[in-house]
Amino acid sequence: MEPAVSLAVCALLFLLWIRVKGLEFVLIHQRWVFVCLFLLPLSLIFDIYYYVRAWVVFKLSSAPRLHEQRVRDIQKQVREWKEQGSKTFMCTGRPGWLTVSLRVGKYKKTHKNIMINLMDILEVDTKKQIVRVEPLVTMGQVTALLTSIGWTLPVLPELDDLTVGGLIMGTGIESSSHKYGLFQHICTAYELVLADGSFVRCTPSENSDLFYAVPWSCGTLGFLVAAEIRIIPAKKYVKLRFEPVRGLEEICERFKHVSQQQESHFVEGLLYSLDEAVIMTGVMTDEVEPSKLNSIGNYYKPWFFKHVENYLKTNREGLEYIPLRHYYHRHTRSIFWELQDIIPFGNNPIFRYLFGWMVPPKISLLKLTQGETLRKLYEQHHVVQDMLVPMKCLMQALHTFHNDIHVYPIWLCPFILPSQPGLVHPKGDETELYVDIGAYGEPRVKHFEARSCMRQLEKFVRSVHGFQMLYADCYMNREEFWEMFDGSLYHKLREQLNCQDAFPEVYDKICKAARH
């Protein structure tokens, strides 16, 4: 009888707790129970499976032989769609929950799903300094293979599960982008299956209009089936300097200065408040001072953004040597700083040592299990946005972020934006230095209302000729969207390639009405 009474008392206390805190609070802030018990073990199984599969396929050299067969199968699916009357738009058959973006596009249920099972590294050519990959290859796969043979991508975006296709059709950035630009700028060729089922290869000199129009098009010009990407020699470590800076004006000036220094391979800033930041600059090296070696990627290590914050709290500069792959995925374990909202005690030393080897949960599984109620709550109480603005507008932009959403830390990542055709380019005719301002977390501005606050932010970004990353929630109307992005080449190709009846326009694919 006593156990039953105890259980009843616990249930009563739990219901009382929900009554006091509110169901919304419990759903958002206590999700760690389900995540820790179920999603972490399941995520580990997923990771092991994909790693082993990628290794076996590449070692057996079976991917090149199977690739052409897979592409022919995609062409066959597209031609069958045409023969059946082209009744609906086409899209990839990959489930929406598998993407790293927080959205789950409802168009997957109404469009013709074309199955694209292309997830292998096809070839590494060190003489031409090119890697040829299929679109579902992840950054985790790429770093695991390339660093093991002494090579790397010039721009290798952070999270393990980001795919090549997503980074091309959307966009990708890393702390090396001040030298090399966005992910699209290190790509040398794309291979696509078009709306009529034909196959085409495009480069800066061959089908060049299509080559420049593909990035940011979100799969609305054709199906990407392969890409060729530049590679560069890698070294074993990153020699990383940490510099705490105070005062917004000083932060902006210092960040702009280091972003213009080409001798640094990596430049990154973490803003912990409007007037407190740590700026990091790094170079690849094979030399190491053993006493300053920090394998930050080990599961028991503190989360990187918390480790960086210690330099700010102690007001001291620092120098560390970080293994290259650990550096590339320094924010992966904590999903930048998003995991602290899911597992509040995740950076506790006891948790890290006992369970850190299972972290992080896969974003795809978090999406799959969140449900409609939790999704709506996150939309109203959570921000995940990357805005790309000219470096000259950084101070004004940070004030706007602070006033409109008030989310910290903020990620600062500089990048060069070349003057090239396509959806995204500088206002003038010359290459310009931009900065990605990444805000991820719970807004602390009073009376935050997602739609109105984000529309204010989007309006500011348009006014300075900036761009919003398309993985995030977009509140712009169609006219505002095409004010932000240059659609001249994109629309011309949509007409030339007969895409109007085959694929939705990019705005219709990413706007709020289509995405949930």
Coordinates of C-alpha atoms in Angstrom, one line a residue:
M1 CA 0.0 0.0 0.0
E2 CA 2.8 2.4 0.9
P3 CA 4.4 2.3 -2.6
A4 CA 1.0 3.2 -4.1
V5 CA 0.6 6.1 -1.7
S6 CA 4.1 7.3 -2.5
L7 CA 3.5 7.1 -6.3
A8 CA 0.2 9.0 -5.9
V9 CA 2.0 11.7 -3.9
C10 CA 4.7 12.0 -6.5
A11 CA 2.1 12.2 -9.3
L12 CA 0.2 14.9 -7.3
L13 CA 3.4 16.9 -6.8
F14 CA 4.3 16.6 -10.5
L15 CA 0.8 17.8 -11.5
L16 CA 1.1 20.6 -9.0
W17 CA 4.5 21.5 -10.4
I18 CA 3.0 21.7 -13.9
R19 CA 0.2 23.9 -12.6
V20 CA 2.6 26.3 -10.9
K21 CA 5.2 26.4 -13.7
G22 CA 2.8 26.0 -16.6
L23 CA 2.7 23.3 -19.3
E24 CA 4.7 25.4 -21.7
F25 CA 7.6 25.7 -19.3
V26 CA 7.7 22.0 -18.6
L27 CA 7.5 21.1 -22.3
I28 CA 10.4 23.4 -23.2
H29 CA 12.6 23.3 -20.1
Q30 CA 12.2 19.7 -18.9
R31 CA 12.5 17.9 -22.3
W32 CA 15.9 16.6 -21.0
V33 CA 14.2 13.5 -19.5
F34 CA 13.1 12.1 -22.9
V35 CA 16.3 13.3 -24.6
C36 CA 18.6 11.6 -22.1
L37 CA 16.8 8.3 -21.8
F38 CA 15.9 7.8 -25.5
L39 CA 17.4 10.2 -28.0
L40 CA 21.0 10.1 -26.9
P41 CA 21.3 6.3 -27.2
L42 CA 19.4 6.3 -30.5
S43 CA 21.6 9.1 -31.9
L44 CA 24.7 7.1 -31.1
I45 CA 23.4 4.1 -33.0
F46 CA 22.7 6.3 -36.0
D47 CA 26.2 7.8 -35.9
I48 CA 27.9 4.4 -35.7
Y49 CA 25.8 3.0 -38.6
Y50 CA 26.6 5.9 -41.0
Y51 CA 30.3 6.1 -40.1
V52 CA 30.8 2.3 -40.7
R53 CA 28.8 2.4 -43.9
A54 CA 30.7 5.4 -45.4
W55 CA 34.0 3.7 -44.5
V56 CA 33.1 0.4 -46.1
V57 CA 31.7 1.9 -49.3
F58 CA 34.7 4.0 -49.9
K59 CA 37.2 1.3 -49.1
L60 CA 35.5 -1.1 -51.5
S61 CA 35.4 1.5 -54.2
S62 CA 31.8 0.6 -54.9
A63 CA 30.5 4.2 -54.9
P64 CA 31.7 5.3 -58.4
R65 CA 30.3 2.2 -60.0
L66 CA 26.9 2.6 -58.3
H67 CA 26.7 6.4 -58.8
E68 CA 25.9 6.4 -62.5
Q69 CA 23.2 3.7 -61.9
R70 CA 21.7 5.8 -59.1
V71 CA 21.6 8.9 -61.3
R72 CA 19.9 7.0 -64.1
D73 CA 17.3 5.9 -61.6
I74 CA 16.6 9.5 -60.6
Q75 CA 16.3 10.4 -64.3
K76 CA 13.8 7.6 -64.7
Q77 CA 11.7 8.9 -61.8
V78 CA 11.6 12.4 -63.3
R79 CA 10.6 11.1 -66.8
E80 CA 7.9 8.9 -65.3
W81 CA 6.6 12.0 -63.5
K82 CA 6.4 13.8 -66.9
E83 CA 4.7 10.8 -68.5
Q84 CA 2.1 10.8 -65.8
G85 CA 1.1 14.4 -66.6
S86 CA 3.4 16.5 -64.3
K87 CA 0.4 17.0 -61.9
T88 CA 2.3 18.2 -58.9
F89 CA 5.7 19.8 -58.2
M90 CA 8.7 17.6 -57.5
C91 CA 10.9 17.5 -54.4
T92 CA 13.5 15.2 -52.9
G93 CA 12.1 12.2 -51.1
R94 CA 14.3 12.7 -48.1
P95 CA 12.0 13.1 -45.0
G96 CA 11.9 16.6 -43.7
W97 CA 12.8 15.6 -40.2
L98 CA 16.2 14.3 -41.4
T99 CA 17.4 17.8 -42.4
V100 CA 19.4 19.9 -39.9
S101 CA 17.0 22.9 -40.3
L102 CA 14.4 23.2 -37.6
R103 CA 11.6 23.3 -40.1
V104 CA 9.7 20.3 -41.4
G105 CA 8.3 21.3 -44.8
K106 CA 4.7 20.2 -45.3
Y107 CA 5.2 20.3 -49.1
K108 CA 6.8 16.8 -48.8
K109 CA 3.3 15.4 -48.4
T110 CA 1.8 17.1 -51.5
H111 CA 4.7 17.1 -54.0
K112 CA 6.0 14.2 -56.0
N113 CA 8.9 12.7 -54.0
I114 CA 11.9 11.8 -56.0
M115 CA 14.1 9.3 -54.1
I116 CA 17.7 10.3 -54.1
N117 CA 19.9 7.8 -52.3
L118 CA 23.3 9.6 -52.9
M119 CA 25.4 9.7 -49.8
D120 CA 29.0 8.6 -50.8
I121 CA 32.3 10.3 -51.4
L122 CA 33.1 9.3 -55.0
E123 CA 36.7 10.4 -55.5
V124 CA 39.6 12.3 -53.9
D125 CA 42.0 13.7 -56.5
T126 CA 45.0 15.2 -54.7
K127 CA 46.7 16.2 -58.0
K128 CA 43.8 18.4 -59.1
Q129 CA 43.0 19.2 -55.4
I130 CA 39.4 18.2 -55.8
V131 CA 37.0 15.9 -53.9
R132 CA 33.9 14.7 -55.8
V133 CA 30.9 13.8 -53.6
E134 CA 27.2 13.0 -53.7
P135 CA 24.8 15.5 -52.2
L136 CA 24.0 13.6 -48.9
V137 CA 27.6 13.3 -47.8
T138 CA 27.9 15.0 -44.4
M139 CA 30.6 17.2 -43.0
G140 CA 31.4 14.5 -40.5
Q141 CA 32.1 12.1 -43.3
V142 CA 34.3 14.6 -45.2
T143 CA 36.5 15.5 -42.2
A144 CA 36.9 11.9 -41.1
L145 CA 38.2 10.9 -44.6
L146 CA 40.1 14.0 -45.7
T147 CA 42.0 14.7 -42.5
S148 CA 43.1 11.0 -42.3
I149 CA 45.0 11.5 -45.6
G150 CA 46.3 15.0 -44.9
W151 CA 43.7 17.2 -46.7
T152 CA 40.7 19.3 -45.8
L153 CA 38.0 21.6 -47.3
P154 CA 38.9 25.3 -47.3
V155 CA 35.4 26.0 -45.8
L156 CA 34.1 23.2 -43.6
P157 CA 30.9 24.2 -41.8
E158 CA 30.5 23.2 -38.2
L159 CA 27.9 20.5 -37.5
D160 CA 28.6 16.9 -38.4
D161 CA 25.2 16.3 -40.0
L162 CA 25.3 19.2 -42.5
T163 CA 25.2 17.8 -46.0
V164 CA 26.9 18.9 -49.1
G165 CA 23.6 19.3 -50.9
G166 CA 22.2 21.4 -48.1
L167 CA 25.2 23.6 -48.0
I168 CA 25.1 24.2 -51.8
M169 CA 21.3 24.6 -52.2
G170 CA 21.2 26.6 -49.0
T171 CA 24.5 28.0 -47.8
G172 CA 27.4 27.2 -45.5
I173 CA 30.0 29.2 -43.7
E174 CA 33.0 28.6 -41.3
S175 CA 35.6 30.7 -39.6
S176 CA 37.9 30.3 -42.7
S177 CA 35.3 32.1 -44.8
H178 CA 37.1 35.5 -44.5
K179 CA 39.7 33.9 -46.8
Y180 CA 37.6 31.6 -49.0
G181 CA 34.0 32.9 -48.9
L182 CA 30.9 30.8 -48.4
F183 CA 30.7 27.0 -49.1
Q184 CA 29.5 27.7 -52.7
H185 CA 32.7 29.6 -53.4
I186 CA 34.9 26.5 -53.0
C187 CA 32.7 24.4 -55.3
T188 CA 34.1 24.0 -58.9
A189 CA 31.3 22.0 -60.5
Y190 CA 27.8 20.8 -60.0
E191 CA 26.0 17.8 -61.6
L192 CA 22.2 18.0 -61.8
V193 CA 19.2 16.2 -63.2
L194 CA 16.9 18.8 -64.7
A195 CA 13.1 19.0 -64.9
D196 CA 13.0 17.1 -68.2
G197 CA 15.1 14.3 -66.8
S198 CA 18.3 15.3 -68.6
F199 CA 21.7 15.4 -67.0
V200 CA 23.9 18.5 -67.0
R201 CA 27.3 19.4 -65.6
C202 CA 28.0 23.1 -64.9
T203 CA 31.1 25.0 -64.0
P204 CA 32.2 28.7 -64.1
S205 CA 33.0 28.2 -67.8
E206 CA 30.4 25.5 -68.8
N207 CA 26.7 26.2 -68.3
S208 CA 27.9 29.1 -66.2
D209 CA 24.5 30.7 -65.7
L210 CA 23.3 27.5 -64.0
F211 CA 26.5 27.2 -62.0
Y212 CA 25.9 30.6 -60.4
A213 CA 22.2 30.2 -60.0
V214 CA 22.2 26.9 -58.1
P215 CA 23.5 28.2 -54.7
W216 CA 20.6 29.3 -52.4
S217 CA 18.0 27.9 -54.9
C218 CA 16.9 25.2 -52.5
G219 CA 16.5 22.5 -55.1
T220 CA 14.1 24.6 -57.4
L221 CA 16.2 24.4 -60.5
G222 CA 17.0 20.7 -60.6
F223 CA 18.2 17.8 -58.5
L224 CA 21.9 17.9 -57.4
V225 CA 23.5 14.5 -57.9
A226 CA 27.2 15.4 -57.4
A227 CA 29.6 18.2 -56.7
E228 CA 33.3 18.9 -57.1
I229 CA 34.8 20.8 -54.2
R230 CA 38.3 22.2 -53.7
I231 CA 40.6 20.7 -51.1
I232 CA 43.7 22.1 -49.5
P233 CA 46.6 20.4 -47.6
A234 CA 45.7 20.1 -43.9
K235 CA 47.9 20.3 -40.8
K236 CA 47.5 18.5 -37.5
Y237 CA 46.6 21.4 -35.2
V238 CA 45.0 24.8 -35.1
K239 CA 47.1 27.3 -33.1
L240 CA 44.2 29.4 -31.6
R241 CA 44.5 32.7 -29.8
F242 CA 41.8 34.0 -27.5
E243 CA 41.4 37.7 -27.0
P244 CA 38.7 39.1 -24.6
V245 CA 37.5 42.5 -25.8
R246 CA 35.2 45.0 -24.0
G247 CA 33.2 47.9 -25.4
L248 CA 31.1 47.5 -28.5
E249 CA 33.1 50.0 -30.6
E250 CA 36.3 48.3 -29.7
I251 CA 34.8 44.9 -30.4
C252 CA 33.7 45.9 -33.9
E253 CA 37.0 47.6 -34.7
R254 CA 39.1 44.7 -33.5
F255 CA 36.9 42.1 -35.2
K256 CA 37.0 44.0 -38.5
H257 CA 40.8 44.3 -38.3
V258 CA 41.5 40.6 -37.6
S259 CA 39.0 39.6 -40.4
Q260 CA 41.1 41.5 -42.9
Q261 CA 44.3 39.6 -42.0
Q262 CA 44.8 36.9 -44.6
E263 CA 47.6 35.2 -42.5
S264 CA 45.0 33.9 -40.1
H265 CA 43.3 30.7 -41.4
F266 CA 40.4 31.1 -39.0
V267 CA 38.6 34.1 -37.4
E268 CA 35.6 33.9 -35.1
G269 CA 33.9 36.0 -32.4
L270 CA 31.6 35.1 -29.5
L271 CA 29.6 38.0 -28.1
Y272 CA 28.4 37.3 -24.6
S273 CA 26.7 40.7 -24.1
L274 CA 26.5 43.9 -26.1
D275 CA 29.9 45.0 -24.8
E276 CA 31.7 41.8 -24.0
A277 CA 33.3 39.4 -26.5
V278 CA 36.1 37.0 -27.1
I279 CA 37.7 37.2 -30.6
M280 CA 39.6 34.1 -31.8
T281 CA 42.2 33.8 -34.6
G282 CA 43.9 30.6 -35.6
V283 CA 46.4 29.2 -38.0
M284 CA 47.0 25.5 -39.0
T285 CA 50.3 24.1 -37.8
D286 CA 52.1 20.8 -37.3
E287 CA 54.0 22.2 -34.4
V288 CA 52.6 22.0 -30.9
E289 CA 53.5 23.0 -27.4
P290 CA 52.5 20.0 -25.3
S291 CA 51.6 22.0 -22.3
K292 CA 49.1 24.1 -24.4
L293 CA 47.5 21.2 -26.2
N294 CA 43.7 21.1 -25.7
S295 CA 41.7 18.2 -27.3
I296 CA 38.5 20.2 -27.0
G297 CA 36.5 17.6 -28.9
N298 CA 36.9 14.8 -26.2
Y299 CA 33.5 14.0 -24.8
Y300 CA 34.5 14.9 -21.2
K301 CA 35.8 18.4 -22.1
P302 CA 33.8 21.5 -21.3
W303 CA 31.6 22.8 -24.0
F304 CA 33.6 25.1 -26.2
F305 CA 31.6 28.3 -25.8
K306 CA 31.8 27.8 -22.0
H307 CA 35.5 27.2 -22.2
V308 CA 35.9 30.4 -24.3
E309 CA 33.8 32.4 -21.8
N310 CA 36.4 31.7 -19.1
Y311 CA 38.9 33.9 -20.9
L312 CA 36.4 36.7 -20.6
K313 CA 35.6 36.1 -17.0
T314 CA 39.3 36.0 -16.0
N315 CA 40.1 38.8 -18.4
R316 CA 43.2 37.1 -19.9
E317 CA 44.4 36.3 -23.3
G318 CA 45.2 32.7 -24.2
L319 CA 46.9 30.4 -26.7
E320 CA 46.0 26.8 -27.3
Y321 CA 46.7 24.1 -29.8
I322 CA 43.6 22.2 -30.9
P323 CA 43.6 19.1 -33.1
L324 CA 42.2 20.1 -36.5
R325 CA 39.1 18.0 -36.6
H326 CA 38.3 18.9 -33.0
Y327 CA 38.5 22.6 -34.0
Y328 CA 36.2 22.1 -37.0
H329 CA 33.6 20.5 -34.8
R330 CA 34.2 22.6 -31.7
H331 CA 30.5 23.6 -31.4
T332 CA 29.1 20.3 -32.4
R333 CA 28.8 18.7 -29.0
S334 CA 26.7 21.5 -27.6
I335 CA 25.0 22.3 -30.9
F336 CA 26.6 25.8 -30.5
W337 CA 24.8 26.6 -27.3
E338 CA 21.4 25.2 -28.1
L339 CA 21.9 22.0 -26.0
Q340 CA 22.0 24.1 -22.7
D341 CA 18.2 24.8 -23.3
I342 CA 17.5 21.0 -23.8
I343 CA 19.9 19.5 -21.2
P344 CA 20.5 22.4 -18.7
F345 CA 23.1 20.4 -16.8
G346 CA 24.8 19.1 -19.9
N347 CA 28.1 20.9 -19.2
N348 CA 28.2 19.7 -15.6
P349 CA 31.5 17.7 -15.2
I350 CA 29.7 14.7 -13.8
F351 CA 27.3 14.5 -16.7
R352 CA 30.1 15.0 -19.2
Y353 CA 32.2 12.2 -17.8
L354 CA 29.3 9.7 -17.4
F355 CA 27.2 10.5 -20.5
G356 CA 29.1 13.0 -22.6
W357 CA 30.2 10.3 -25.1
M358 CA 26.5 10.1 -26.3
V359 CA 26.2 13.9 -26.8
P360 CA 24.8 15.5 -28.9
P361 CA 21.4 14.1 -29.8
K362 CA 20.8 14.2 -33.5
I363 CA 18.9 17.3 -34.6
S364 CA 16.8 15.2 -36.9
L365 CA 15.6 13.0 -34.0
L366 CA 14.9 16.1 -31.9
K367 CA 12.6 17.3 -34.8
L368 CA 11.0 14.0 -35.3
T369 CA 9.9 13.7 -31.7
Q370 CA 9.1 17.3 -30.9
G371 CA 5.4 17.3 -31.9
E372 CA 3.3 20.2 -33.2
T373 CA 2.7 21.7 -29.7
L374 CA 6.4 21.9 -28.9
R375 CA 7.2 23.2 -32.4
K376 CA 4.8 26.1 -32.0
L377 CA 6.2 26.8 -28.5
Y378 CA 9.7 26.9 -29.9
E379 CA 8.6 29.2 -32.6
Q380 CA 7.3 31.7 -30.1
H381 CA 9.9 31.3 -27.4
H382 CA 13.1 30.4 -29.4
V383 CA 15.2 32.0 -32.1
V384 CA 17.5 30.3 -34.6
Q385 CA 18.7 32.9 -37.1
D386 CA 21.7 33.7 -39.2
M387 CA 21.8 37.1 -40.8
L388 CA 24.6 38.1 -43.2
V389 CA 25.4 41.8 -43.2
P390 CA 28.2 44.0 -44.5
M391 CA 31.0 44.3 -42.0
K392 CA 30.8 48.1 -42.1
C393 CA 27.3 47.7 -40.6
L394 CA 28.3 45.4 -37.7
M395 CA 27.8 47.9 -34.8
Q396 CA 24.4 48.9 -36.1
A397 CA 23.4 45.3 -36.6
L398 CA 24.4 44.2 -33.1
H399 CA 22.4 47.1 -31.6
T400 CA 19.4 45.9 -33.7
F401 CA 19.8 42.3 -32.6
H402 CA 20.1 43.4 -29.0
N403 CA 17.0 45.6 -29.2
D404 CA 14.8 43.2 -31.2
I405 CA 15.6 39.8 -29.8
H406 CA 18.3 40.1 -27.1
V407 CA 19.8 36.6 -27.5
Y408 CA 23.3 35.7 -26.2
P409 CA 25.8 34.4 -27.0
I410 CA 26.0 35.7 -30.5
W411 CA 28.2 34.0 -33.1
L412 CA 30.3 36.3 -35.3
C413 CA 31.8 34.8 -38.5
P414 CA 33.4 37.0 -41.2
F415 CA 33.3 36.1 -44.8
I416 CA 34.3 37.4 -48.2
L417 CA 31.4 37.8 -50.7
P418 CA 32.6 38.0 -54.3
S419 CA 30.8 40.0 -56.9
Q420 CA 29.4 37.1 -58.9
P421 CA 26.0 36.5 -60.5
G422 CA 23.3 34.7 -58.5
L423 CA 20.9 35.2 -55.7
V424 CA 23.5 36.6 -53.3
H425 CA 26.2 39.2 -54.1
P426 CA 27.4 42.6 -52.8
K427 CA 25.5 45.7 -53.8
G428 CA 28.5 47.1 -55.8
D429 CA 30.7 45.5 -58.4
E430 CA 33.5 44.6 -56.0
T431 CA 34.1 41.8 -53.4
E432 CA 33.0 42.9 -50.0
L433 CA 33.7 41.8 -46.4
Y434 CA 30.5 40.6 -44.7
V435 CA 29.8 39.0 -41.3
D436 CA 27.4 36.2 -40.3
I437 CA 25.6 37.1 -37.1
G438 CA 24.2 33.9 -35.6
A439 CA 21.5 34.2 -32.8
Y440 CA 20.4 30.9 -31.3
G441 CA 18.4 30.7 -28.1
E442 CA 15.6 32.1 -26.0
P443 CA 14.9 35.8 -26.5
R444 CA 15.2 37.9 -23.4
V445 CA 13.5 41.0 -24.9
K446 CA 10.3 42.0 -23.0
H447 CA 7.0 40.9 -24.7
F448 CA 8.8 39.0 -27.5
E449 CA 6.5 38.2 -30.3
A450 CA 8.2 36.2 -33.0
R451 CA 6.5 37.6 -36.1
S452 CA 6.7 41.3 -35.3
C453 CA 10.2 41.1 -33.8
M454 CA 11.6 39.1 -36.7
R455 CA 10.0 41.3 -39.3
Q456 CA 11.8 44.2 -37.8
L457 CA 15.1 42.4 -37.9
E458 CA 14.5 41.3 -41.5
K459 CA 13.6 44.9 -42.5
F460 CA 16.9 46.1 -41.1
V461 CA 18.9 43.4 -42.9
R462 CA 17.3 44.3 -46.2
S463 CA 18.1 48.0 -45.6
V464 CA 21.8 47.3 -45.4
H465 CA 21.8 44.9 -48.3
G466 CA 22.2 41.9 -46.1
F467 CA 20.8 38.4 -46.4
Q468 CA 18.9 35.9 -44.2
M469 CA 20.0 32.3 -44.3
L470 CA 17.1 30.3 -45.8
Y471 CA 17.1 27.4 -43.2
A472 CA 15.6 29.8 -40.7
D473 CA 12.0 31.1 -40.2
C474 CA 11.3 33.7 -42.9
Y475 CA 8.5 36.2 -42.2
M476 CA 9.0 38.3 -45.3
N477 CA 6.3 38.5 -48.0
R478 CA 7.2 37.7 -51.6
E479 CA 8.0 41.3 -52.6
E480 CA 10.3 41.8 -49.5
F481 CA 12.0 38.5 -50.2
W482 CA 12.9 39.5 -53.8
E483 CA 14.1 42.9 -52.5
M484 CA 16.6 41.0 -50.4
F485 CA 17.7 38.5 -53.0
D486 CA 18.6 39.1 -56.7
G487 CA 16.2 36.9 -58.7
S488 CA 17.1 38.1 -62.2
L489 CA 19.3 35.1 -63.2
Y490 CA 17.3 32.7 -61.1
H491 CA 14.0 33.6 -62.8
K492 CA 15.6 33.6 -66.3
L493 CA 16.8 30.0 -65.8
R494 CA 13.5 28.9 -64.2
E495 CA 11.9 29.9 -67.5
Q496 CA 14.6 28.5 -69.8
L497 CA 14.7 25.1 -68.0
N498 CA 10.9 24.8 -67.7
C499 CA 11.0 24.7 -63.9
Q500 CA 7.7 26.6 -63.4
D501 CA 5.6 23.4 -63.5
A502 CA 8.3 21.1 -62.0
F503 CA 9.5 22.9 -58.9
P504 CA 8.0 25.5 -56.6
E505 CA 9.7 28.9 -56.5
V506 CA 12.3 29.2 -53.8
Y507 CA 10.2 31.6 -51.8
D508 CA 7.2 29.2 -51.8
K509 CA 9.5 26.5 -50.5
I510 CA 10.9 28.4 -47.5
C511 CA 8.2 30.8 -46.5
K512 CA 6.2 30.1 -43.3
A513 CA 3.1 28.9 -45.1
A514 CA 5.0 26.1 -46.9
R515 CA 7.4 25.1 -44.1
H516 CA 5.2 23.8 -41.3

